[in-house]
XYZ file of C-alpha atoms in Angstrom:
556
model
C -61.664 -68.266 -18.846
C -59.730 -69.648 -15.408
C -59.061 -66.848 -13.052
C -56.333 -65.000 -13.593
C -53.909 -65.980 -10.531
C -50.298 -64.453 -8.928
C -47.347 -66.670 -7.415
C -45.544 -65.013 -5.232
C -42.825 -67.962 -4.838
C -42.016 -67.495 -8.333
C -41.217 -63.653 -7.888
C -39.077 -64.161 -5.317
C -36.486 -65.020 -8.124
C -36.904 -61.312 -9.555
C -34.611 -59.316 -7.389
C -35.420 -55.339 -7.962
C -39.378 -55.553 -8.058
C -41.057 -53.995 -5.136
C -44.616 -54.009 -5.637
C -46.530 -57.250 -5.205
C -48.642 -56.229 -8.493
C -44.970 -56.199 -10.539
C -44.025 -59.423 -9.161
C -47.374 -60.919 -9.921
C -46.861 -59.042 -13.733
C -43.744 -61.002 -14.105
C -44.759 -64.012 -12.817
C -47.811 -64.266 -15.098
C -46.060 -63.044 -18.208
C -43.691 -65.916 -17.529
C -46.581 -68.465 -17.439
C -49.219 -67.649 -19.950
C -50.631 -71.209 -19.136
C -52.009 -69.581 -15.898
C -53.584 -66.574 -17.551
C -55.367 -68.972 -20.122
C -56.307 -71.805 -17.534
C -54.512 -74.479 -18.786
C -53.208 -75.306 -15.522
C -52.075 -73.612 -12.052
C -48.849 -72.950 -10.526
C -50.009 -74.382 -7.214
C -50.800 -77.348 -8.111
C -47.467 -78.543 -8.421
C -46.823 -77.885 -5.014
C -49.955 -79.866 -3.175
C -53.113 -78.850 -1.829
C -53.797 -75.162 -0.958
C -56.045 -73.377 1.353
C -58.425 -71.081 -0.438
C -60.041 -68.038 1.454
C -63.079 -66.006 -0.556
C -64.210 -62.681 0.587
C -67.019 -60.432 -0.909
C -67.256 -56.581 -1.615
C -70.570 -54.936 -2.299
C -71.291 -51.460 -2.376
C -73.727 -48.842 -3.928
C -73.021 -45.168 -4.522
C -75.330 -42.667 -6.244
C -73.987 -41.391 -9.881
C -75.275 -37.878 -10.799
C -76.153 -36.961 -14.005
C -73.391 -36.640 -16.779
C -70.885 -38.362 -14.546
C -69.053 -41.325 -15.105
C -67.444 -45.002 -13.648
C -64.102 -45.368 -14.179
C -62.278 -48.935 -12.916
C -58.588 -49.052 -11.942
C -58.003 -53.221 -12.013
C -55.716 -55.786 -12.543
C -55.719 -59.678 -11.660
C -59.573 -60.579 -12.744
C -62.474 -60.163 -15.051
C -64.888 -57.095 -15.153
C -68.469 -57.206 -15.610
C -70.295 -54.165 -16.007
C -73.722 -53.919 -17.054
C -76.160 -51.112 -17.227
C -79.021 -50.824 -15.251
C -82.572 -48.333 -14.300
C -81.816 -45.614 -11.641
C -78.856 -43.693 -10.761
C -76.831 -46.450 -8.214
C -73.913 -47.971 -9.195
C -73.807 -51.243 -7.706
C -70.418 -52.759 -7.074
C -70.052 -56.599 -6.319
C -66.124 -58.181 -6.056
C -65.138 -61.541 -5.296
C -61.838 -61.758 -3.656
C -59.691 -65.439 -3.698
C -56.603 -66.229 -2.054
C -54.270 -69.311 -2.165
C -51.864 -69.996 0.097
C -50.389 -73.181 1.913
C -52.380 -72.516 4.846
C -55.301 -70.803 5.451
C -54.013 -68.537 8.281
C -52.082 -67.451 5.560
C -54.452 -66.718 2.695
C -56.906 -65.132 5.583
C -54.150 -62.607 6.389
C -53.501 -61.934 2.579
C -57.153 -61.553 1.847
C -57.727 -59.008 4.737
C -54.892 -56.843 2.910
C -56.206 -56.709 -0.621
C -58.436 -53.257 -0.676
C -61.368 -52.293 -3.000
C -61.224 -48.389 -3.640
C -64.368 -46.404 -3.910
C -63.751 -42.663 -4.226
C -66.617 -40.125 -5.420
C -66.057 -36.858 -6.614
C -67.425 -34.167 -9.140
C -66.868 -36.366 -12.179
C -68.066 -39.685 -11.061
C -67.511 -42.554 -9.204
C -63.893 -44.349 -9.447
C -63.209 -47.785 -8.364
C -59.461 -48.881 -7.871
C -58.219 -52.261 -6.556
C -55.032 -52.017 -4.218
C -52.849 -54.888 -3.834
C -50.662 -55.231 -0.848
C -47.153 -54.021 -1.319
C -43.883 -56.391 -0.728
C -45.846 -59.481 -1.647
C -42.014 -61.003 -1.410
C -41.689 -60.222 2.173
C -45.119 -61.311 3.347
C -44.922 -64.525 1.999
C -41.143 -65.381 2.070
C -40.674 -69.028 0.816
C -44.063 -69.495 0.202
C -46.808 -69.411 -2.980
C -49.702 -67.063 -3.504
C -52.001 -66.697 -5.919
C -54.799 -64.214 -6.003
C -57.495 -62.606 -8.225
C -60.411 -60.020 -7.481
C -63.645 -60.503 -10.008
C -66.038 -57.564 -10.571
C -70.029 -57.141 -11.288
C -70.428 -53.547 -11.442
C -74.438 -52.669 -12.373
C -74.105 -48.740 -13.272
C -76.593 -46.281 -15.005
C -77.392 -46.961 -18.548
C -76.110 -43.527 -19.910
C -73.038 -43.181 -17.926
C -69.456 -42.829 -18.947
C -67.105 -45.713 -18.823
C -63.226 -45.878 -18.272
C -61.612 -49.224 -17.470
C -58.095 -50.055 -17.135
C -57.389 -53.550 -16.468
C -54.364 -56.053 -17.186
C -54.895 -60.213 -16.590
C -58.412 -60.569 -16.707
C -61.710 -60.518 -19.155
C -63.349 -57.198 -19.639
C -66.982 -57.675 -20.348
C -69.722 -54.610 -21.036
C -73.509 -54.563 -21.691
C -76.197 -51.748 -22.051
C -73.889 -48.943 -21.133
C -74.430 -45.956 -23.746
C -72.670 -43.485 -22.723
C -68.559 -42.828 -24.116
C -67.095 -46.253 -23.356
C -63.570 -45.968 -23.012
C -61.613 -49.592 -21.873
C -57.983 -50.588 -22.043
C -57.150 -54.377 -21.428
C -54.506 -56.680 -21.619
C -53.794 -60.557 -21.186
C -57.644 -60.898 -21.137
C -61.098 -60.705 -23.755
C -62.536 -57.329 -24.601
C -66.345 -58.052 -25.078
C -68.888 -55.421 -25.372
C -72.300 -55.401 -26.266
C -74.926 -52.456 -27.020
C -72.739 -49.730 -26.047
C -72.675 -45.953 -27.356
C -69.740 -44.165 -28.844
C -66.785 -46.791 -28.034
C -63.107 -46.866 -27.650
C -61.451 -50.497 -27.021
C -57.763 -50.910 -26.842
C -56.420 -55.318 -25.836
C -53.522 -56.932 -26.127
C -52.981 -60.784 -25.916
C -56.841 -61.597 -26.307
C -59.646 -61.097 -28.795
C -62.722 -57.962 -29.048
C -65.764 -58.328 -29.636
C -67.980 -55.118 -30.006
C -71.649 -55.484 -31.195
C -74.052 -52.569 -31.054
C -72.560 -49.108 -31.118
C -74.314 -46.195 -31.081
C -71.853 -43.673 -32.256
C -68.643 -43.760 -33.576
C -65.823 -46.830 -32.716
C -62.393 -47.556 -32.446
C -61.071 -50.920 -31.911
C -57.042 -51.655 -30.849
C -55.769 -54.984 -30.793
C -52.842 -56.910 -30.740
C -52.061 -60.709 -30.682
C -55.907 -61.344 -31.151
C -59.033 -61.958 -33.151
C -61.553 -58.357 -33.568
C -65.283 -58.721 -34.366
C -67.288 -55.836 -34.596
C -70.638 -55.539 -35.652
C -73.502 -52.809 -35.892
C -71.752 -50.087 -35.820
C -74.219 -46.627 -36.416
C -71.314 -43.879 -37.027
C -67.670 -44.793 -38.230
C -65.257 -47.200 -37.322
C -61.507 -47.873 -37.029
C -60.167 -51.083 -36.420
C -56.463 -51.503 -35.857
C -54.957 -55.230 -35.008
C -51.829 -57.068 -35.487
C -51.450 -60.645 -35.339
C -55.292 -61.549 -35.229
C -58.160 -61.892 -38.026
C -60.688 -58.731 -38.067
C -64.634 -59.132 -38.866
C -66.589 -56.476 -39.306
C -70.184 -56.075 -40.653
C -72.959 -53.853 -41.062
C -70.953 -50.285 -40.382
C -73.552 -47.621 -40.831
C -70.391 -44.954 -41.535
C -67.188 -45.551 -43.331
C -64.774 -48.275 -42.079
C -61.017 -48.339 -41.652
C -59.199 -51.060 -41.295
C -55.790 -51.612 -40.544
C -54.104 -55.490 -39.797
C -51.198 -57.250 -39.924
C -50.524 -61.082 -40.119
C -54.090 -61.437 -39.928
C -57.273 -62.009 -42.045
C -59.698 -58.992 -42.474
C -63.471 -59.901 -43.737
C -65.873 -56.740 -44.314
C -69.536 -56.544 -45.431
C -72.199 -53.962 -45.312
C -70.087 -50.493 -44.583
C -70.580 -46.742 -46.269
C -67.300 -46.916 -47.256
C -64.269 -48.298 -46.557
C -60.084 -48.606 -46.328
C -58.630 -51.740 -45.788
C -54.535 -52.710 -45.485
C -53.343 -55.845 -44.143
C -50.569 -58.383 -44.950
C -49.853 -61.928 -44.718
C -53.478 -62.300 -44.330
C -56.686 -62.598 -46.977
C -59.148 -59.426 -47.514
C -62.953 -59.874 -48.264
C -64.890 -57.013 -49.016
C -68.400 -56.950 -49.732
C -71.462 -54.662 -49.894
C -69.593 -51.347 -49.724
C -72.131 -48.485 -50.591
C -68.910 -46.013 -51.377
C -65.830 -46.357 -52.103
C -63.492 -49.149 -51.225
C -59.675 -48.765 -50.581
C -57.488 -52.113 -50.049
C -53.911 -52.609 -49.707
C -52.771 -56.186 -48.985
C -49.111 -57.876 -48.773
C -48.875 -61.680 -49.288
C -52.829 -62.677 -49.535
C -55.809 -62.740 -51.502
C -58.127 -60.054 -52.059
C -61.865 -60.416 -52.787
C -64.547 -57.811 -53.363
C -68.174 -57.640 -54.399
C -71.002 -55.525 -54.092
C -69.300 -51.996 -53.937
C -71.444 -48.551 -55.215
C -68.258 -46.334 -55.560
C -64.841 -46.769 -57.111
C -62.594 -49.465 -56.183
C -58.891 -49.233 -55.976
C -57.142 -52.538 -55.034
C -52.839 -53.279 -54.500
C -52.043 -56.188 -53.856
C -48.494 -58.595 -53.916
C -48.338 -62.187 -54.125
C -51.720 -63.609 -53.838
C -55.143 -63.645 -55.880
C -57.656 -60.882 -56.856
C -61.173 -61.730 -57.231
C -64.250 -59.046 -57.950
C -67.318 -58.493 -59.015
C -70.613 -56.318 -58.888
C -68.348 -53.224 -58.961
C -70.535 -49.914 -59.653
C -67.734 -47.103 -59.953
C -64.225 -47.138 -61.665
C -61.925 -50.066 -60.752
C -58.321 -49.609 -60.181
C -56.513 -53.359 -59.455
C -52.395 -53.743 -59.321
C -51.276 -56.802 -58.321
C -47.935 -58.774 -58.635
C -47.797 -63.050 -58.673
C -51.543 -63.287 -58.296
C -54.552 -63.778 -60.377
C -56.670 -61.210 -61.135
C -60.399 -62.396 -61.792
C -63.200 -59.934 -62.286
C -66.671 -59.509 -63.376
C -69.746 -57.566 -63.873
C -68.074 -53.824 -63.836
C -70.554 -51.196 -64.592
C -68.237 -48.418 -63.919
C -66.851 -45.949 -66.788
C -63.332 -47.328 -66.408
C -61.428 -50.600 -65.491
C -57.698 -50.652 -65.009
C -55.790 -53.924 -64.084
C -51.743 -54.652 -63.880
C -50.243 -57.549 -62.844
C -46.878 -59.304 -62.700
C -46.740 -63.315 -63.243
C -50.274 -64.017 -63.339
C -53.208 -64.204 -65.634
C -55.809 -61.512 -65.961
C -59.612 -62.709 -66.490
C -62.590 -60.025 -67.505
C -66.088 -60.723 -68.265
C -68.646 -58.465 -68.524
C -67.129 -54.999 -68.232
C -69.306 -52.097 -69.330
C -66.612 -49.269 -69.404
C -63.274 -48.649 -71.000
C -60.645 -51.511 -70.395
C -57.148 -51.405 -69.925
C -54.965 -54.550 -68.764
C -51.339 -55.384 -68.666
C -49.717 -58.524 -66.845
C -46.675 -59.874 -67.536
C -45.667 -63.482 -67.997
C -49.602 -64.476 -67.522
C -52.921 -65.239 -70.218
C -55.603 -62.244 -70.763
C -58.730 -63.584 -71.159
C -61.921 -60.928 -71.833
C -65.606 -61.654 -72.905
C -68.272 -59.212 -73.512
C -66.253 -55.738 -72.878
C -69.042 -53.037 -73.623
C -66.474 -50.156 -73.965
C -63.166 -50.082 -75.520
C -60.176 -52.402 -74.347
C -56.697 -52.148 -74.216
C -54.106 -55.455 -73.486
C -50.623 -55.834 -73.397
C -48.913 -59.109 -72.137
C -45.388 -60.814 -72.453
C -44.639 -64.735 -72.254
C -48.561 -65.546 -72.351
C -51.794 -65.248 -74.704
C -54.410 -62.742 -75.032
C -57.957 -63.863 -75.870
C -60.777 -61.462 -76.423
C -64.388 -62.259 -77.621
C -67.542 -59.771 -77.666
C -65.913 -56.099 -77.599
C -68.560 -53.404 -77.737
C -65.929 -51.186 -79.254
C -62.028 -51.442 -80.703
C -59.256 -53.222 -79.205
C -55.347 -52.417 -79.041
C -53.578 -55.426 -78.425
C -50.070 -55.848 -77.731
C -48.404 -59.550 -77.371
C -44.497 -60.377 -76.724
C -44.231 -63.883 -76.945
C -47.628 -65.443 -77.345
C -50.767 -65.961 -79.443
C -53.548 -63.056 -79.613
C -57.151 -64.037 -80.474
C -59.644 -62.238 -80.961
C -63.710 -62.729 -81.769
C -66.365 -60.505 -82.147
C -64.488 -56.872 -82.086
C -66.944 -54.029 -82.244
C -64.777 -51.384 -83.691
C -61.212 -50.860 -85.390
C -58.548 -53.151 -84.004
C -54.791 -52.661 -83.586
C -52.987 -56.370 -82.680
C -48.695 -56.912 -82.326
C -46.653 -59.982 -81.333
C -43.901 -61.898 -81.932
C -43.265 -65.923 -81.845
C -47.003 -66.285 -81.057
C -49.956 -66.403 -83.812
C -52.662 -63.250 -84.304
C -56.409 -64.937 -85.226
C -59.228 -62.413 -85.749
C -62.658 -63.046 -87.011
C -65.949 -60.698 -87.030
C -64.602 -56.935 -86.840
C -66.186 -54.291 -86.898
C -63.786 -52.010 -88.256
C -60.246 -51.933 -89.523
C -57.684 -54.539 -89.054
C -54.125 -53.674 -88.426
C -51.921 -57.035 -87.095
C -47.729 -57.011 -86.888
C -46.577 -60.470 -85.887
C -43.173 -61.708 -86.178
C -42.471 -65.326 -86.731
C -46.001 -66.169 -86.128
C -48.826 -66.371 -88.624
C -52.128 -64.098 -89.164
C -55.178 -65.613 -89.772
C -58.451 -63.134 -90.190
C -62.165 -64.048 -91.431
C -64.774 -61.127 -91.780
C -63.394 -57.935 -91.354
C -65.778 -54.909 -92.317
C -63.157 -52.757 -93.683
C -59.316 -52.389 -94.189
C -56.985 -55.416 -93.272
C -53.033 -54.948 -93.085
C -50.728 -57.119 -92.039
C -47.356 -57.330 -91.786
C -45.357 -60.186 -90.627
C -42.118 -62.972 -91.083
C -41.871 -66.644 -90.718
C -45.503 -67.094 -91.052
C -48.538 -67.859 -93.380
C -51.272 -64.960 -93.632
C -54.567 -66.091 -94.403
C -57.638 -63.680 -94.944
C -60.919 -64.018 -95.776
C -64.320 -61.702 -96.377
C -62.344 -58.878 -96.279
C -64.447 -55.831 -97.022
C -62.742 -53.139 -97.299
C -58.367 -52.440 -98.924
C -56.233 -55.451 -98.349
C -52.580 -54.920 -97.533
C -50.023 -57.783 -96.783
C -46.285 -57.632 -96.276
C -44.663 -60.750 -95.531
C -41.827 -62.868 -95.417
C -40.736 -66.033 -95.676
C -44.248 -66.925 -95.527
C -47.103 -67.965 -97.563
C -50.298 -65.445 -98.447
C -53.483 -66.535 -98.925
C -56.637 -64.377 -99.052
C -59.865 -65.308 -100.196
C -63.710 -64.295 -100.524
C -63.009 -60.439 -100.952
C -66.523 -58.974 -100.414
C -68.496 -58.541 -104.190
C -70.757 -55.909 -102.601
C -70.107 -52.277 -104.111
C -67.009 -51.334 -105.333
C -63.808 -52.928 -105.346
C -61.024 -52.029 -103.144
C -57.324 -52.031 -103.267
C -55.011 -55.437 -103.118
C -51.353 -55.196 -101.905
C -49.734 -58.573 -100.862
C -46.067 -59.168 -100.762
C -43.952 -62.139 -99.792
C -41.046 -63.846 -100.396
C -40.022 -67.851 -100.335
C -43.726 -68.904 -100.227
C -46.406 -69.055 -102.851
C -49.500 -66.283 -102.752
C -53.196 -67.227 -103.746
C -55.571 -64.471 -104.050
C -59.391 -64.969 -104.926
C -60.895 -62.686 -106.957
C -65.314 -62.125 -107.352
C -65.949 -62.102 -111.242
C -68.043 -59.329 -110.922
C -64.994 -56.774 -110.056
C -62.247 -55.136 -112.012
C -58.966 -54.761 -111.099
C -55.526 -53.454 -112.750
C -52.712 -56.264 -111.843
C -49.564 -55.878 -111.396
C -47.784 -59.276 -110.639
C -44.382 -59.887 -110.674
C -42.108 -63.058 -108.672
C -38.688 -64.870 -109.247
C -37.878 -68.430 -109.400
C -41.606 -68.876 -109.426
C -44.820 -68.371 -111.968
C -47.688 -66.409 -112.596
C -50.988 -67.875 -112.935
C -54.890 -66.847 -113.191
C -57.982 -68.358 -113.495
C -59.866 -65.374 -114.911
C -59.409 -63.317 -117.852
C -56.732 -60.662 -118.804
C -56.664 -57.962 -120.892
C -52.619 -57.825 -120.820
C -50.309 -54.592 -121.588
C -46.612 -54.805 -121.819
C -44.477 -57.695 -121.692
C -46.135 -61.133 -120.539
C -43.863 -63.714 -118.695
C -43.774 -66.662 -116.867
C -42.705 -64.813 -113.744
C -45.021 -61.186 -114.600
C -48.198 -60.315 -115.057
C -49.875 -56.982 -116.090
C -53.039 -55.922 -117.374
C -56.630 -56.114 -115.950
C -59.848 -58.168 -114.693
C -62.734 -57.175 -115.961
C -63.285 -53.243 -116.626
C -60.404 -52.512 -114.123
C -60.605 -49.954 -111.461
C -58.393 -51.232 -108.302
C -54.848 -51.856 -107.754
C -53.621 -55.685 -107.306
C -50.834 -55.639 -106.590
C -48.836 -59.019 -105.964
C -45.260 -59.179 -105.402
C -42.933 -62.053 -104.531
C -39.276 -63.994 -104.677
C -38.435 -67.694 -105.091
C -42.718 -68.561 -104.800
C -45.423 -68.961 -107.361
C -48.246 -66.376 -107.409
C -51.738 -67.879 -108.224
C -55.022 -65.332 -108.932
C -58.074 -67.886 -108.714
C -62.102 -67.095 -109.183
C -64.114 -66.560 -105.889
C -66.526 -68.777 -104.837
């Protein structure tokens, strides 16, 4: 970084100042290009005669004491060092049109060292009416620091236009900058507060805290907690021996290897990774991704993405306009909402409950049981350890491989289940059903669709309308089990094992009654009814419809 200068003929347009270090304050704060070395002020103005004087001084620091730097205008160095001295080294510049002038300035700019019962404190004076001593005329000025102090002391530096840079110094580090880079390096318990320029803290001993503001924050190796506060600037943080808070605005946050931690941002991206506890994370307007955490995981998030994986404890995830992605979720539990986006789970060993709306669900191999609910998109669901409650407004459900008793509802979309476990219940309205090998009881109920089942091994009951029925390969094995199917303006086909006995009751209009196997009829027989039974009897079939044909047919 350039060194931080001061132009005096610049301040002389800022009636009401009347210290040369608020003039210079203004002046800089008007030019940032000076405090970031993109050019100087002089140089518009022609040459300039620079004067340079040197400080040095050494004072003994007792035990428990500590170094505390008053500065402004240039960078700080500190470093620690063997022994007890602190050694204090300044560089002093001055740039004036002549060098009678910056030679006079020079002389007046004073380096502070005062020692008492706490420590040793270092202040850098300025002269006062900078306006008056150079009246029509430019200045510009800096003081740079190398201050070699004990490695256990205390640290407090206050400085404003200049870097701040700290090695090997383990004792409480306290430092306050602004307009400048906060860099510190192997350092014990640590408190850091910029503005207008980036931290970087690697190596604390104890505990940290880190403010920023219109700047980057890195932190690294961190052996007790941290906090991290920032606004305006990405935050990077790794390998946090104690739990880790994080707070940023308009800025991205990345996070691995921490005991725990809390993260809230917005406008920015969160990633989170190796957490050994649990993980907190609020984020406005960005994505969010996580992996790698031991404890539970609660995520909120608003228009952006949601991605995460190798989660060990319950997961909590609300999101609205984003995707939400996750896998590999050993926890008991996984919750997920989300507004206008699609919801994908694989490989969730707990409980599962999702809800989005206007977005797809998509789940594979859900060890526990899972719960979906969706508007305006699809559910899909394939290799549930357990039973499934589905409910769909607005799109298609499908569902494979359901390890226990299953519950599906939707409306203008189509229901498809095959290989469950347990019992089948599907309502659908104006969509059709379609289910293949179901262990036990199917019922269905729906309008403005065909139902087709098949290997259905337990009771069978159908109610639908304006929609056709067909149902097919009714398990042989044991006994028979009960047939209800009802429709109206669309034929029904049942298939019936030779093997099993039934008592049938079918009745239509404005249709006919057929069968392929034998009846041993009671009562009237008509085109349009049917009663009597298959076989020896035993179960209901029951077949009802209006304005459709009703065909019984031998299994396969």
């Amino acid at each position: 970084m350039s060194q931080p200068v001061v132009d005096s003929k610049s301040a002389e347009n800022c009636p009401g100042w009347k210290r040369a270090g608020d003039v210079a304050r203004a002046t800089v704060v008007g030019s940032l290009l000076l405090l970031f070395g993109a050019i100087s002020l002089q140089a518009a103005k022609g040459p300039q005669e620079e004067v340079e004087r040197n400080f040095q001084k050494s004072v003994t620091l007792g035990a428990g004491q500590s170094v505390s730097v008053d500065h402004r205008f240039g960078d700080v160095r500190l470093h620690g060092e063997t022994g007890r001295e602190v050694k204090i080294s300044a560089t002093i510049r001055v740039q004036t049109g002549t060098r009678a002038d910056s030679e006079a300035f020079a002389d007046k700019i004073k380096i502070e060292v005062e020692q008492s019962g706490d420590g040793v404190r270092i202040r850098t004076v300025y002269p006062d009416e900078v306006k008056r001593f150079f009246s029509g005329k430019r200045v510009s000025y800096s003081v740079n620091y190398d201050i070699g102090l004990p490695t256990d002391a205390g640290l407090h530096v206050k400085n404003d236009f200049g870097n701040v840079e700290s090695s090997g110094i383990h004792g409480a580090t306290e430092i306050g900058n602004e307009h400048g880079s906060v860099t510190v390096r192997n350092a014990g318990a640590t408190r850091l507060s910029n503005s207008f320029g980036s931290v970087e803290l690697s190596g604390a001993a104890g505990n940290a805290v880190v403010n920023d503001v219109n700047g980057t924050v890195q932190v690294s190796d961190v052996k007790g907690v941290l906090e991290v506060r920032n606004r305006f600037g990405g935050v990077t943080v790794r390998n946090v021996q104690g739990g880790a808070t994080i707070s940023s605005g308009n800025g991205n946050v990345t996070l691995t290897d921490a005991a725990s931690a809390n993260i809230t941002t917005s406008f920015g991206s969160i990633e989170a990774s190796k957490i050994r506890g649990d993980l907190y994370v609020r984020d406005n307007n960005g994505n969010v991704e996580v992996s790698t955490v031991g404890g539970n995981t609660d995520i909120a998030d608003t228009f952006g993405s949601v991605t995460f994986s190798n989660l060990a404890g319950t997961v909590k995830c609300t999101t609205n306009n984003g995707r939400v992605k996750g896998s590999a979720a050993t926890g008991s539990s996984v919750t997920v909402r989300d507004g206008f986006g699609n919801i994908e789970l694989d490989n969730i060993s707990g409980s599962l409950n999702a809800e989005t709306s206007n977005g797809k669900i998509t789940v594979q191999d859900a060890r526990g049981s899972v719960e979906l609910r969706s508007s305006f998109g699809a559910i899909e669901a394939s290799n549930i350890g357990k039973g499934l409650r589905a409910v769909m407004a607005n799109g298609a459900v499908t569902l494979t491989g359901i390890g226990g008793d299953v519950y599906v509802k939707t409306s203008f979309g189509s229901i498809v289940a095959d290989r469950i476990a347990g019992t089948l219940t599907a309502e659908n309205t104006n969509g059709s059903v379609t289910a293949h090998n179901i262990k036990t009881d199917a019922t269905v109920s729906t309008s403005f669709g065909g139902v087709a089942l098949e290997s259905i091994g337990g009771r069978i009951s159908v109610d639908n309308q304006n929609g056709a029925i067909s149902v097919g390969a009714i398990h042989a094995a044991g006994a028979c089990h009960d047939v209800s199917l009802k429709t109206s303006f669309s034929p029904i086909r049942v298939a019936i094992p030779a093997n099993l006995g039934y008592n049938v009751n079918a009745q239509t209009s404005f249709g006919r009654v057929s069968s392929e196997l034998p009846l041993t009829t009671t009562g009237t027989v008509g085109g349009d009814s049917l009663n009597g039974t298959i076989g020896g009897g035993g179960c209901q079939l029951q077949l009802t419809n209006s304005n459709g044909n009703i065909e019984i047919v031998k299994a396969n």
